[in-house]
Amino acid sequence: MTHCFRIRVYYEDTDLAGIVYYANYLKFIERARTEWVRERGVDQSKLREGHGIVFAVRRVEADYLVPARFNDDLVVETRASSHSGARIVLVQSVLRNGETLFVAKVTLVALAEGGRPVRFPAEVRQRLES
């Protein structure tokens, strides 16, 4: 199932050429991932407080295809690609009027305090896999 998150490009998101600065796409997809997790009923604050576990980005593969510009209405699509006990791989696309501008494959992992990798609790894993 694909999750859609809408975002508008503001002046602060652009560079001197008037296009979205490349690093801001990572911000856009981060916001969309947060909403994707929330929509699945996972409260990241409670996960940290109750289990000492946080999500961390392990890897990002990004393709910049077409530039977005000031005042564009964009949609970030997020879908799960694969998962294991301690990681989940998402594919995220940024679109404008159905045209794909940016695509990223993002690997998220579960980390305990001190930064060591751990497995997601079973309930969290079920919610993320659904």
Coordinates of C-alpha atoms in Angstrom, one line a residue:
M1 CA 0.0 0.0 0.0
T2 CA 1.3 3.4 -0.9
H3 CA 1.2 6.4 1.5
C4 CA 0.8 9.9 0.0
F5 CA 2.1 13.0 1.7
R6 CA 1.5 16.5 0.1
I7 CA 4.1 19.3 0.3
R8 CA 4.5 22.7 -1.2
V9 CA 7.8 24.1 -2.2
Y10 CA 8.6 27.3 -0.4
Y11 CA 11.2 29.9 -1.3
E12 CA 13.4 28.7 1.5
D13 CA 13.6 25.3 -0.2
T14 CA 15.2 26.6 -3.4
D15 CA 18.7 27.5 -4.4
L16 CA 20.1 30.4 -6.4
A17 CA 18.8 28.8 -9.6
G18 CA 15.3 28.8 -8.2
I19 CA 15.1 25.0 -8.0
V20 CA 14.8 22.8 -4.9
Y21 CA 18.1 22.4 -3.3
Y22 CA 19.1 18.8 -3.5
A23 CA 19.3 18.1 0.3
N24 CA 15.8 19.4 0.8
Y25 CA 14.4 16.3 -1.0
L26 CA 15.8 14.3 2.0
K27 CA 13.8 16.6 4.3
F28 CA 10.6 16.0 2.2
I29 CA 11.0 12.2 2.3
E30 CA 11.8 12.3 6.1
R31 CA 8.5 14.1 6.8
A32 CA 6.6 11.6 4.6
R33 CA 8.3 8.7 6.4
T34 CA 7.3 10.1 9.8
E35 CA 3.7 10.3 8.6
W36 CA 3.9 6.8 7.1
V37 CA 5.0 5.4 10.5
R38 CA 2.4 7.4 12.4
E39 CA -0.4 6.2 10.1
R40 CA 0.6 2.6 10.9
G41 CA 0.0 3.3 14.6
V42 CA 3.6 3.4 15.7
D43 CA 4.4 6.2 18.2
Q44 CA 8.1 6.8 17.8
S45 CA 8.3 8.8 21.1
K46 CA 6.7 5.9 23.0
L47 CA 8.9 3.4 21.3
R48 CA 11.9 5.4 22.5
E49 CA 10.5 5.9 26.0
G50 CA 9.2 2.3 26.5
H51 CA 11.8 0.2 24.7
G52 CA 14.8 2.6 24.2
I53 CA 14.5 2.0 20.5
V54 CA 14.7 4.6 17.7
F55 CA 14.6 4.5 13.9
A56 CA 17.7 5.5 12.1
V57 CA 18.5 5.8 8.4
R58 CA 21.2 3.3 7.5
R59 CA 21.3 3.9 3.8
V60 CA 19.8 6.2 1.1
E61 CA 20.1 5.6 -2.6
A62 CA 18.8 8.7 -4.4
D63 CA 18.1 9.6 -8.0
Y64 CA 17.4 13.2 -9.0
L65 CA 15.4 13.1 -12.2
V66 CA 13.7 16.5 -12.8
P67 CA 14.0 19.6 -10.6
A68 CA 11.1 20.9 -8.6
R69 CA 10.6 24.7 -8.4
F70 CA 9.3 27.4 -6.0
N71 CA 5.5 27.0 -5.3
D72 CA 5.2 23.5 -6.8
D73 CA 2.7 21.2 -5.2
L74 CA 4.4 17.9 -4.7
V75 CA 3.3 14.5 -3.5
V76 CA 5.7 12.1 -1.7
E77 CA 4.8 8.5 -2.1
T78 CA 6.1 6.0 0.4
R79 CA 5.8 2.2 0.2
A80 CA 7.5 -0.7 1.9
S81 CA 9.8 -2.7 -0.3
S82 CA 11.2 -5.3 2.1
H83 CA 11.8 -6.0 5.8
S84 CA 13.5 -8.1 8.4
G85 CA 13.5 -8.1 12.2
A86 CA 15.8 -5.1 12.5
R87 CA 15.4 -3.2 9.2
I88 CA 12.8 -2.0 6.7
V89 CA 13.5 -0.8 3.2
L90 CA 11.2 1.8 1.7
V91 CA 10.9 3.3 -1.7
Q92 CA 10.0 7.0 -1.8
S93 CA 9.1 9.1 -4.8
V94 CA 8.5 12.8 -5.1
L95 CA 6.0 13.6 -7.9
R96 CA 4.6 16.8 -9.5
N97 CA 1.3 16.3 -11.4
G98 CA 2.1 12.6 -11.7
E99 CA 5.6 13.2 -13.0
T100 CA 8.4 11.5 -11.0
L101 CA 11.0 14.1 -10.0
F102 CA 13.0 12.1 -7.4
V103 CA 13.2 8.5 -6.2
A104 CA 15.0 7.1 -3.1
K105 CA 15.5 3.7 -1.6
V106 CA 15.8 4.2 2.1
T107 CA 16.9 1.5 4.6
L108 CA 15.7 2.1 8.2
V109 CA 17.1 0.2 11.1
A110 CA 16.2 -0.1 14.8
L111 CA 18.8 1.2 17.2
A112 CA 19.0 0.8 21.0
E113 CA 20.6 3.4 23.3
G114 CA 24.3 3.6 22.5
G115 CA 23.6 3.0 18.8
R116 CA 23.7 -0.7 18.7
P117 CA 21.3 -2.5 16.3
V118 CA 18.3 -4.4 17.7
R119 CA 15.2 -6.1 16.4
F120 CA 12.0 -4.2 16.3
P121 CA 9.4 -5.3 18.9
A122 CA 7.0 -7.8 17.4
E123 CA 4.0 -5.4 17.5
V124 CA 6.0 -2.7 15.8
R125 CA 7.2 -5.1 13.1
Q126 CA 3.6 -6.2 12.4
R127 CA 2.4 -2.6 12.1
L128 CA 5.2 -1.7 9.7
E129 CA 4.8 -4.8 7.6
S130 CA 1.0 -4.2 7.1

